[in-house]
Amino acid sequence: METHPKGTRARILLSSVFGPYAQDDEFGSRSINPMELYHNQVTRAQGSFSLRMFHRSWGIMLIQENISAPCSVLDFPTREAFARELTTNHYDIVGITSIIVNVRKVREMCRMVRKLSPGSVIVVGGHVAAIPGLENMIDADHIVRGEGISWMRSYLGEDAHAPIRHPAIVSGLQARILGVRLPQRKGGTAATLIPSVGCPMGCNFCTTSAFFGGKGKFVNFYQTGDELFEVMCRIESELKVHSFFVMDENFLLYRPRAMRLLERMKQAGKSWELSVFASANAIRKYTMLELVELGVSWVWMGLESPRSSYGKLQGTDIGQLTRELREHGIRVQGSTIIGLEHHTPENIAAEIESAVSYQTDFHQFMLYTPVPGTPLHKEMSDQGRMLTDVDLADSHGQHKFNFRHAAISRDDSKKFLDSAFRRDFERNGPSLYRMCQTMLLGWQRYKHCADPRVRERFSREGKKLSGAYNAALWVMEREFKKVNQSVSEQIHNLRREVEKEFPIIARLTALSLGPVLLWTARREEKRLAAGCTYEPPTFIERRNWVSVS
């Protein structure tokens, strides 16, 4: 591989694509596809009850942390901020990261670099690199497919296989719910932890698996539980956190690593909380007590139809597993695909009802979508089923099909997707309410646990329940009467249970804070009805930086 002539003296800018994002424009932004994971794909039908937050571009933050060259990270810039950075500072290399739907923004940013910083080498990475023929669509010098840290190290003449240093990253920012932005105090939000990239399960629709090598392949940054423990201790110290959002497609699949991490946690008395991604068959490798002791408090789990051919569900009673996890205080995020090959207008309602009946705390619904670079996209292309007139900006799984389905029309695909979100909300209530259910179950089961680490963790959750969460229940009980009276009564009963556990503080908080949150929630509903959207702030961070005079 060629190296840059300046090596580690090269000045580097790493940037995400420019905003705004939650609007329809000529660069591929879509109002239906905002830069908010939860509101976009999980709670979007829940109005003011929707959990809203932004997540940083973790890939370029990891690259910056693992090279010795002077490097700036520009995250969520405006076009003007990107142009200003190019003209204010000299850069030898400009790296741009993007997902597929933002390819037109990448093209525009490449054009801007050529005009404003013509001496810069342009490197494009991220999932956008999976688009076949991308080199003919954008003016870039290098297109990086797969893991980018080793590529950039090699390009700078550094050791591509040196140990990975994990940056201290706060997982979410500017979170808001019920019309209130949550305070951003140090240690109040989980840290991001990325043990590996890719997924060996190799589902044919999965962009992550395909991008990092496909079925049976992945890239481990940390092989052992000891390595993970040391990284987590450092991040804990730096960010003052006790919770981690583990961005690993199937963290629990590697049991020896997880169990060694648990051993180290016990030895050090660490009462950590882990939010993880895991397949049903991986979860079943553990007892519920092992999961609780490990600190697993939240699981994102694929719930593809039982009639599908995906092996990660085989032999598992999903309803029983979901109930069992929640009974042990582990919140469950389900993920269901709408428009699988066997779906028809006649059976889709029953499939949606089956998914909703699992009563997960959160539920993501996505359209079956052949995305460039995946085996599914190749299969559909070979069969001549891809719709050639659908813009890549609309191939994100939250709008309409980008292929010809055997039984469901493109317009109907959106109707079925929207109905799934509505049905889950109307039948099961706000995700915030369901989450409180699970937290109470965990508190009741483990408040007297013999393991002080476990007691400490559920004590923290009990404090949340007795405070603002109970005030939120007070609001949801009143507001949900007009949606589903039965669910409103269930919320009332849950609030009464919380107040039995915490008789003074919970009641006082509901009476004092509840009316305030009711007012902010109704104000938020009016703002959303008027078309209000949210955008992330711009970040500029420099490392190994020396200003050029």
Coordinates of C-alpha atoms in Angstrom, one line a residue:
M1 CA 0.0 0.0 0.0
E2 CA 1.3 3.5 -0.9
T3 CA 1.9 5.9 2.0
H4 CA 1.4 9.6 2.2
P5 CA 4.7 11.4 1.5
K6 CA 4.5 13.4 4.7
G7 CA 3.7 10.3 6.8
T8 CA 2.8 11.2 10.4
R9 CA 3.6 14.9 9.7
A10 CA 0.5 15.0 7.4
R11 CA -2.3 17.2 8.8
I12 CA -5.6 15.5 8.7
L13 CA -9.3 16.5 8.8
L14 CA -11.9 13.8 9.4
S15 CA -15.4 14.9 8.9
S16 CA -19.0 13.6 8.9
V17 CA -21.4 14.8 6.2
F18 CA -22.9 18.3 6.5
G19 CA -26.3 19.1 7.9
P20 CA -29.0 20.0 8.3
Y21 CA -30.4 16.4 8.3
A22 CA -34.1 16.4 9.2
Q23 CA -35.3 18.1 6.1
D24 CA -35.9 17.3 2.4
D25 CA -33.2 18.8 0.2
E26 CA -31.2 18.3 -3.0
F27 CA -28.3 16.7 -1.2
G28 CA -30.4 13.7 0.0
S29 CA -31.5 14.8 3.5
R30 CA -34.9 13.5 4.3
S31 CA -37.3 14.7 7.0
I32 CA -38.4 11.1 7.6
N33 CA -34.8 10.1 8.2
P34 CA -33.4 12.5 10.8
M35 CA -30.0 12.1 12.6
E36 CA -31.8 10.5 15.6
L37 CA -31.6 6.7 15.9
Y38 CA -34.4 6.2 18.4
H39 CA -36.9 8.7 17.0
N40 CA -36.1 7.6 13.5
Q41 CA -36.3 3.9 13.8
V42 CA -37.9 3.0 17.2
T43 CA -40.2 5.6 18.9
R44 CA -41.1 7.8 16.0
A45 CA -44.9 7.2 16.5
Q46 CA -44.8 8.1 20.1
G47 CA -45.0 11.9 19.8
S48 CA -43.8 13.8 22.9
F49 CA -43.1 10.4 24.6
S50 CA -40.5 9.6 21.9
L51 CA -36.9 9.2 23.2
R52 CA -34.8 11.6 21.2
M53 CA -31.0 12.0 21.2
F54 CA -28.0 12.2 18.9
H55 CA -25.0 9.9 18.6
R56 CA -21.5 11.1 17.5
S57 CA -19.7 9.7 14.5
W58 CA -17.7 7.1 16.5
G59 CA -15.6 5.8 13.6
I60 CA -13.7 9.0 12.9
M61 CA -13.2 9.5 16.6
L62 CA -11.6 6.1 16.9
I63 CA -9.3 6.8 13.9
Q64 CA -8.2 10.2 15.4
E65 CA -7.4 8.5 18.7
N66 CA -5.2 5.9 17.0
I67 CA -2.9 7.9 14.8
S68 CA 0.0 10.1 15.8
A69 CA -0.5 12.7 13.0
P70 CA -2.1 16.1 13.8
C71 CA -5.8 15.5 13.3
S72 CA -9.1 17.4 13.5
V73 CA -12.5 15.8 13.8
L74 CA -15.4 17.9 12.5
D75 CA -18.7 16.3 13.4
F76 CA -22.1 17.4 12.2
P77 CA -20.8 20.5 10.3
T78 CA -22.8 22.9 8.3
R79 CA -21.6 23.4 4.7
E80 CA -20.3 26.7 5.8
A81 CA -18.4 25.2 8.8
F82 CA -16.8 22.6 6.5
A83 CA -15.7 25.3 4.0
R84 CA -14.4 27.5 6.8
E85 CA -12.3 24.6 8.3
L86 CA -10.8 23.9 4.8
T87 CA -9.8 27.6 4.3
T88 CA -8.8 28.4 7.9
N89 CA -6.4 25.4 8.3
H90 CA -4.1 23.6 5.9
Y91 CA -4.9 19.9 5.5
D92 CA -2.9 17.3 3.6
I93 CA -5.6 14.7 3.9
V94 CA -9.4 15.2 4.2
G95 CA -11.3 12.1 5.2
I96 CA -15.1 12.0 4.8
T97 CA -17.3 9.4 6.5
S98 CA -20.9 8.7 5.5
I99 CA -23.7 6.2 5.3
I100 CA -25.1 5.2 1.9
V101 CA -28.1 7.6 1.8
N102 CA -25.8 10.6 2.1
V103 CA -23.8 9.9 -1.0
R104 CA -24.7 13.2 -2.7
K105 CA -23.4 15.1 0.4
V106 CA -20.2 13.2 0.0
R107 CA -20.0 14.2 -3.7
E108 CA -20.6 17.8 -2.8
M109 CA -17.9 17.7 0.0
C110 CA -15.4 16.2 -2.4
R111 CA -16.2 19.1 -4.9
M112 CA -15.7 21.6 -2.1
V113 CA -12.3 20.1 -1.1
R114 CA -11.1 20.2 -4.7
K115 CA -12.1 23.9 -4.9
L116 CA -11.0 25.2 -1.5
S117 CA -8.1 22.9 -0.6
P118 CA -6.9 21.5 -3.9
G119 CA -3.7 20.1 -2.4
S120 CA -5.5 17.8 -0.1
V121 CA -5.8 14.0 -0.6
I122 CA -9.5 13.0 -0.3
V123 CA -10.3 9.7 1.5
V124 CA -13.9 8.5 1.7
G125 CA -14.9 5.7 4.1
G126 CA -17.9 4.4 6.1
H127 CA -20.8 2.4 4.7
V128 CA -21.1 4.7 1.7
A129 CA -17.9 3.0 0.4
A130 CA -20.0 -0.2 -0.2
I131 CA -21.8 1.4 -3.2
P132 CA -20.7 -0.4 -6.3
G133 CA -19.0 2.0 -8.7
L134 CA -18.7 4.7 -6.1
E135 CA -15.4 5.8 -7.6
N136 CA -17.4 7.0 -10.7
M137 CA -19.9 8.9 -8.6
I138 CA -17.5 11.0 -6.5
D139 CA -14.1 12.7 -6.9
A140 CA -12.0 11.0 -4.2
D141 CA -8.4 9.7 -4.2
H142 CA -9.1 6.7 -2.0
I143 CA -12.2 4.8 -1.1
V144 CA -11.8 2.7 2.1
R145 CA -14.0 -0.4 2.5
G146 CA -14.0 -2.0 5.9
E147 CA -12.2 -1.1 9.1
G148 CA -10.5 2.3 8.8
I149 CA -8.0 2.5 11.7
S150 CA -5.6 0.0 10.2
W151 CA -6.0 1.6 6.7
M152 CA -5.1 5.1 8.0
R153 CA -2.2 3.9 10.1
S154 CA -0.8 2.1 7.0
Y155 CA -1.3 5.2 4.8
L156 CA 0.7 7.2 7.3
G157 CA 3.4 4.6 7.6
E158 CA 2.4 3.6 11.1
D159 CA 2.0 0.1 12.6
A160 CA -1.4 -1.1 11.3
H161 CA -1.6 -3.8 14.0
A162 CA -0.7 -1.7 17.1
P163 CA -3.1 -2.0 20.0
I164 CA -6.3 0.0 19.7
R165 CA -6.7 2.9 22.1
H166 CA -10.3 3.5 22.9
P167 CA -11.4 7.1 23.2
A168 CA -13.7 8.2 26.0
I169 CA -17.0 8.8 24.2
V170 CA -20.3 9.8 25.7
S171 CA -22.9 7.6 23.9
G172 CA -25.7 10.1 23.5
L173 CA -26.2 13.8 23.6
Q174 CA -29.0 16.3 23.9
A175 CA -31.4 13.7 24.9
R176 CA -35.0 14.9 25.3
I177 CA -38.4 13.4 26.2
L178 CA -41.7 14.9 27.2
G179 CA -40.5 18.1 25.7
V180 CA -37.6 18.4 28.2
R181 CA -33.9 18.2 27.3
L182 CA -32.3 16.0 29.9
P183 CA -29.4 17.6 31.9
Q184 CA -25.9 16.6 30.5
R185 CA -24.1 16.1 33.8
K186 CA -20.8 14.3 33.8
G187 CA -21.4 10.6 34.3
G188 CA -25.1 10.9 33.6
T189 CA -24.9 9.3 30.2
A190 CA -23.4 5.9 29.3
A191 CA -20.0 5.7 27.6
T192 CA -19.6 4.1 24.3
L193 CA -17.6 0.9 24.2
I194 CA -16.7 -0.7 20.8
P195 CA -15.1 -4.2 21.4
S196 CA -15.4 -5.2 17.7
V197 CA -16.9 -4.4 14.3
G198 CA -18.8 -6.7 12.0
C199 CA -20.9 -9.7 12.8
P200 CA -20.2 -13.4 12.1
M201 CA -23.9 -14.3 11.8
G202 CA -23.9 -12.9 8.3
C203 CA -27.7 -12.2 7.8
N204 CA -28.1 -11.5 4.1
F205 CA -29.6 -8.0 4.7
C206 CA -27.0 -6.9 7.2
T207 CA -24.9 -4.0 6.1
T208 CA -22.6 -4.2 9.1
S209 CA -21.8 -7.9 8.5
A210 CA -21.2 -7.4 4.8
F211 CA -19.0 -4.3 5.3
F212 CA -16.6 -6.0 7.6
G213 CA -16.1 -9.2 5.7
G214 CA -19.4 -11.1 5.7
K215 CA -20.6 -14.3 7.3
G216 CA -18.1 -15.8 9.8
K217 CA -15.9 -12.7 9.8
F218 CA -15.5 -9.7 12.2
V219 CA -12.7 -7.5 13.5
N220 CA -12.0 -7.8 17.2
F221 CA -10.3 -4.8 18.8
Y222 CA -10.2 -6.5 22.2
Q223 CA -9.8 -10.2 22.3
T224 CA -10.0 -10.9 26.1
G225 CA -12.1 -9.9 29.0
D226 CA -9.0 -8.5 30.7
E227 CA -8.4 -6.1 27.9
L228 CA -12.0 -4.9 28.0
F229 CA -11.8 -4.5 31.7
E230 CA -8.8 -2.3 31.6
V231 CA -10.4 -0.1 28.8
M232 CA -13.6 0.2 30.8
C233 CA -11.7 1.2 34.0
R234 CA -9.9 4.0 32.1
I235 CA -13.1 5.3 30.6
E236 CA -14.9 5.0 33.9
S237 CA -12.2 7.2 35.5
E238 CA -12.2 9.7 32.7
L239 CA -16.0 10.2 32.2
K240 CA -17.1 9.2 35.8
V241 CA -19.6 6.7 34.3
H242 CA -20.9 3.4 35.6
S243 CA -22.8 2.5 32.4
F244 CA -21.6 1.5 28.9
F245 CA -23.3 1.3 25.6
V246 CA -21.5 -1.7 24.0
M247 CA -21.5 -1.1 20.3
D248 CA -20.8 -4.7 19.2
E249 CA -23.2 -6.5 16.9
N250 CA -23.3 -9.6 19.0
F251 CA -21.4 -9.0 22.2
L252 CA -22.7 -12.0 24.2
L253 CA -21.7 -14.4 21.4
Y254 CA -18.2 -14.6 22.8
R255 CA -18.9 -16.1 26.1
P256 CA -15.3 -16.7 27.4
R257 CA -14.5 -13.0 26.9
A258 CA -17.7 -11.9 28.7
M259 CA -17.3 -14.3 31.6
R260 CA -13.7 -13.2 32.1
L261 CA -14.9 -9.6 32.2
L262 CA -17.5 -10.7 34.8
E263 CA -14.7 -12.3 36.9
R264 CA -12.7 -9.1 36.8
M265 CA -15.7 -7.0 37.7
K266 CA -16.4 -9.2 40.7
Q267 CA -12.8 -9.0 41.9
A268 CA -12.9 -5.2 41.7
G269 CA -16.4 -4.7 43.0
K270 CA -17.5 -3.0 39.8
S271 CA -21.3 -2.3 39.6
W272 CA -21.4 -1.5 35.9
E273 CA -24.4 -1.5 33.6
L274 CA -24.1 -2.8 30.0
S275 CA -26.4 -2.1 27.1
V276 CA -25.6 -4.8 24.5
F277 CA -26.6 -6.2 21.1
A278 CA -27.2 -9.9 21.1
S279 CA -29.0 -12.6 19.1
A280 CA -31.5 -14.8 20.9
N281 CA -29.2 -17.9 20.6
A282 CA -26.3 -16.0 22.1
I283 CA -28.4 -14.8 25.1
R284 CA -29.3 -18.4 25.8
K285 CA -25.7 -19.2 26.4
Y286 CA -26.1 -17.5 29.8
T287 CA -28.2 -17.9 32.9
M288 CA -30.3 -14.9 33.9
L289 CA -28.2 -14.5 37.0
E290 CA -25.0 -14.4 34.9
L291 CA -26.5 -11.7 32.7
V292 CA -27.6 -9.7 35.8
E293 CA -24.2 -10.1 37.5
L294 CA -22.5 -9.0 34.3
G295 CA -24.5 -5.8 34.5
V296 CA -26.6 -6.4 31.3
S297 CA -29.5 -3.9 31.8
W298 CA -30.6 -3.6 28.1
V299 CA -30.5 -5.9 25.2
W300 CA -31.1 -5.1 21.5
M301 CA -32.3 -8.4 19.9
G302 CA -33.4 -9.3 16.4
L303 CA -37.0 -10.6 16.3
E304 CA -37.3 -11.5 12.6
S305 CA -40.4 -13.5 11.9
P306 CA -40.4 -17.1 13.3
R307 CA -41.2 -18.2 9.7
S308 CA -37.9 -16.6 8.4
S309 CA -34.8 -18.7 7.8
Y310 CA -32.4 -16.7 10.1
G311 CA -30.6 -19.1 12.4
K312 CA -30.2 -16.7 15.3
L313 CA -33.8 -17.4 16.3
Q314 CA -33.9 -21.1 15.8
G315 CA -35.1 -23.1 18.8
T316 CA -35.9 -20.1 20.9
D317 CA -39.3 -19.1 22.3
I318 CA -39.0 -15.3 21.9
G319 CA -42.0 -14.5 23.9
Q320 CA -40.7 -16.5 26.9
L321 CA -37.2 -15.1 26.5
T322 CA -38.5 -11.5 26.4
R323 CA -40.6 -12.0 29.5
E324 CA -37.8 -13.6 31.4
L325 CA -35.3 -10.9 30.6
R326 CA -37.8 -8.2 31.7
E327 CA -38.7 -10.0 34.9
H328 CA -35.0 -9.8 35.8
G329 CA -34.8 -6.1 35.1
I330 CA -33.3 -6.3 31.7
R331 CA -34.9 -3.9 29.2
V332 CA -35.5 -5.4 25.8
Q333 CA -35.2 -3.6 22.5
G334 CA -36.9 -5.8 19.8
S335 CA -36.1 -5.4 16.1
T336 CA -38.6 -6.6 13.5
I337 CA -38.4 -6.6 9.7
I338 CA -41.5 -5.7 7.7
G339 CA -41.7 -7.1 4.1
L340 CA -39.8 -10.3 4.3
E341 CA -40.2 -12.6 1.3
H342 CA -43.0 -14.6 2.8
H343 CA -45.0 -11.6 3.8
T344 CA -48.3 -10.8 2.0
P345 CA -51.1 -8.3 2.5
E346 CA -53.1 -11.3 4.0
N347 CA -50.5 -12.3 6.6
I348 CA -48.6 -9.1 7.4
A349 CA -51.1 -7.9 10.1
A350 CA -50.8 -11.2 12.0
E351 CA -47.0 -11.0 11.7
I352 CA -47.0 -7.4 13.1
E353 CA -49.4 -8.5 15.9
S354 CA -47.1 -11.3 16.8
A355 CA -44.1 -9.0 17.1
V356 CA -46.1 -6.5 19.1
S357 CA -47.3 -9.2 21.5
Y358 CA -43.7 -9.7 22.7
Q359 CA -44.2 -6.5 24.6
T360 CA -40.6 -5.4 24.4
D361 CA -39.6 -2.1 26.1
F362 CA -38.7 -0.6 22.7
H363 CA -39.4 -1.9 19.3
Q364 CA -37.6 -1.1 16.1
F365 CA -39.4 -1.7 12.8
M366 CA -37.5 -1.7 9.5
L367 CA -38.4 -2.5 5.9
Y368 CA -36.7 -5.4 4.3
T369 CA -34.2 -3.4 2.3
P370 CA -31.5 -4.6 -0.1
V371 CA -28.7 -2.2 0.6
P372 CA -25.7 -1.9 -1.7
G373 CA -22.8 -4.2 -0.7
T374 CA -25.0 -6.8 1.0
P375 CA -25.7 -10.4 -0.3
L376 CA -29.4 -9.5 -0.5
H377 CA -28.7 -6.6 -2.8
K378 CA -26.7 -8.8 -5.1
E379 CA -29.5 -11.4 -5.1
M380 CA -32.1 -8.9 -5.9
S381 CA -30.0 -7.3 -8.6
D382 CA -29.3 -10.6 -10.2
Q383 CA -33.0 -11.3 -10.2
G384 CA -33.8 -7.9 -11.8
R385 CA -35.9 -6.9 -8.8
M386 CA -34.2 -3.7 -7.8
L387 CA -36.2 -0.5 -8.6
T388 CA -33.8 1.6 -10.6
D389 CA -35.8 4.8 -10.2
V390 CA -35.5 4.9 -6.4
D391 CA -32.9 7.4 -5.1
L392 CA -30.2 6.0 -2.8
A393 CA -31.3 8.7 -0.4
D394 CA -34.6 6.9 0.0
S395 CA -33.1 3.4 0.5
H396 CA -32.9 3.5 4.3
G397 CA -35.7 1.2 5.4
Q398 CA -38.0 3.8 6.9
H399 CA -40.0 4.9 3.9
K400 CA -40.8 2.5 1.1
F401 CA -39.4 -0.6 -0.6
N402 CA -36.5 -0.1 -3.0
F403 CA -37.2 -3.4 -4.8
R404 CA -40.1 -5.3 -6.3
H405 CA -41.7 -7.5 -3.6
A406 CA -43.6 -10.6 -4.8
A407 CA -46.8 -9.6 -3.0
I408 CA -46.6 -6.1 -1.4
S409 CA -46.6 -2.9 -3.5
R410 CA -44.1 -0.1 -2.7
D411 CA -46.8 2.2 -1.5
D412 CA -48.3 -0.5 0.7
S413 CA -44.9 -1.2 2.3
K414 CA -45.0 2.3 3.9
K415 CA -48.5 1.7 5.1
F416 CA -47.6 -1.6 6.8
L417 CA -44.5 -0.1 8.3
D418 CA -46.4 2.9 9.8
S419 CA -49.1 0.6 11.1
A420 CA -46.5 -1.5 12.9
F421 CA -45.2 1.6 14.8
R422 CA -48.7 2.7 15.6
R423 CA -49.9 -0.7 16.8
D424 CA -47.0 -1.2 19.1
F425 CA -47.5 2.2 20.7
E426 CA -51.3 1.9 21.0
R427 CA -51.3 -1.6 22.4
N428 CA -48.2 -1.5 24.6
G429 CA -48.0 2.2 25.6
P430 CA -45.0 4.5 25.5
S431 CA -41.6 2.9 25.7
L432 CA -40.9 5.0 28.7
Y433 CA -43.7 3.4 30.6
R434 CA -42.6 -0.1 29.6
M435 CA -39.1 0.7 30.7
C436 CA -40.4 1.7 34.1
Q437 CA -42.2 -1.6 34.3
T438 CA -39.0 -3.5 33.7
M439 CA -37.0 -1.4 36.1
L440 CA -39.5 -2.0 38.9
L441 CA -39.4 -5.7 38.3
G442 CA -35.7 -5.7 38.6
W443 CA -35.7 -3.6 41.7
Q444 CA -38.3 -5.9 43.4
R445 CA -36.3 -9.0 42.5
Y446 CA -32.8 -7.8 43.3
K447 CA -33.1 -5.1 46.0
H448 CA -32.0 -7.6 48.6
C449 CA -29.5 -9.5 46.4
A450 CA -26.5 -11.1 48.2
D451 CA -24.2 -9.5 45.6
P452 CA -23.6 -5.9 46.7
R453 CA -22.7 -4.9 43.1
V454 CA -26.1 -6.0 41.9
R455 CA -27.8 -4.3 44.9
E456 CA -26.0 -1.0 44.1
R457 CA -27.0 -1.1 40.4
F458 CA -30.7 -1.7 41.1
S459 CA -30.6 0.9 43.9
R460 CA -29.6 3.5 41.2
E461 CA -32.5 2.4 39.1
G462 CA -34.8 2.6 42.1
K463 CA -33.8 6.3 42.7
K464 CA -34.7 7.0 39.1
L465 CA -38.1 5.3 39.4
S466 CA -38.9 7.2 42.6
G467 CA -38.1 10.5 41.1
A468 CA -38.6 11.9 37.6
Y469 CA -39.7 8.6 36.2
N470 CA -42.7 8.4 38.5
A471 CA -43.6 12.0 37.5
A472 CA -43.5 10.8 33.9
L473 CA -45.8 7.9 34.7
W474 CA -48.3 10.5 36.2
V475 CA -48.2 12.3 32.8
M476 CA -48.5 9.2 30.7
E477 CA -51.4 7.9 32.7
R478 CA -53.4 11.1 31.9
E479 CA -52.3 11.6 28.3
F480 CA -52.8 8.0 27.2
K481 CA -56.5 7.9 28.2
K482 CA -57.3 9.3 24.7
V483 CA -55.2 6.6 23.0
N484 CA -56.0 3.5 25.0
Q485 CA -57.9 3.6 28.3
S486 CA -56.8 0.1 29.3
V487 CA -53.1 1.0 29.0
S488 CA -53.8 4.2 30.9
E489 CA -55.1 2.1 33.7
Q490 CA -52.0 -0.2 33.6
I491 CA -49.8 2.9 33.9
H492 CA -51.9 4.0 36.9
N493 CA -51.4 0.6 38.5
L494 CA -47.7 0.7 37.9
R495 CA -47.4 4.2 39.4
R496 CA -49.2 2.9 42.5
E497 CA -46.7 0.0 42.8
V498 CA -43.8 2.5 42.5
E499 CA -45.4 4.6 45.3
K500 CA -45.7 1.5 47.5
E501 CA -42.0 0.9 47.1
F502 CA -41.1 4.6 47.6
P503 CA -44.1 6.0 49.5
I504 CA -42.9 9.5 50.2
I505 CA -40.5 10.7 47.5
A506 CA -42.4 9.1 44.6
R507 CA -45.7 10.7 45.6
L508 CA -44.1 14.1 46.2
T509 CA -42.3 14.0 42.9
A510 CA -45.4 13.0 41.0
L511 CA -47.5 15.8 42.5
S512 CA -44.8 18.5 42.1
L513 CA -43.0 17.6 38.9
G514 CA -45.9 15.8 37.1
P515 CA -47.9 18.9 36.2
V516 CA -44.8 20.6 34.9
L517 CA -44.0 17.7 32.6
L518 CA -47.6 17.5 31.5
W519 CA -47.3 21.1 30.4
T520 CA -44.0 20.6 28.6
A521 CA -45.4 17.4 26.9
R522 CA -48.4 19.2 25.5
R523 CA -46.2 22.1 24.4
E524 CA -44.0 19.6 22.6
E525 CA -47.0 18.0 20.8
K526 CA -47.9 21.4 19.5
R527 CA -44.4 22.1 18.3
L528 CA -44.1 18.7 16.6
A529 CA -47.5 19.3 14.9
A530 CA -46.2 22.6 13.6
G531 CA -43.2 20.8 12.0
C532 CA -40.5 21.3 14.6
T533 CA -37.4 19.2 14.0
Y534 CA -34.1 18.8 15.9
E535 CA -30.5 19.0 14.6
P536 CA -27.2 17.9 16.4
P537 CA -24.6 20.6 17.3
T538 CA -21.3 20.9 15.4
F539 CA -18.2 19.5 17.1
I540 CA -14.6 20.4 16.3
E541 CA -11.9 18.4 18.2
R542 CA -8.1 18.5 17.6
R543 CA -5.5 16.0 18.7
N544 CA -1.7 16.2 18.3
W545 CA -2.4 19.7 16.9
V546 CA 0.2 22.3 16.2
S547 CA -1.0 25.5 14.6
V548 CA 0.7 26.6 11.4
S549 CA 1.9 30.2 11.6

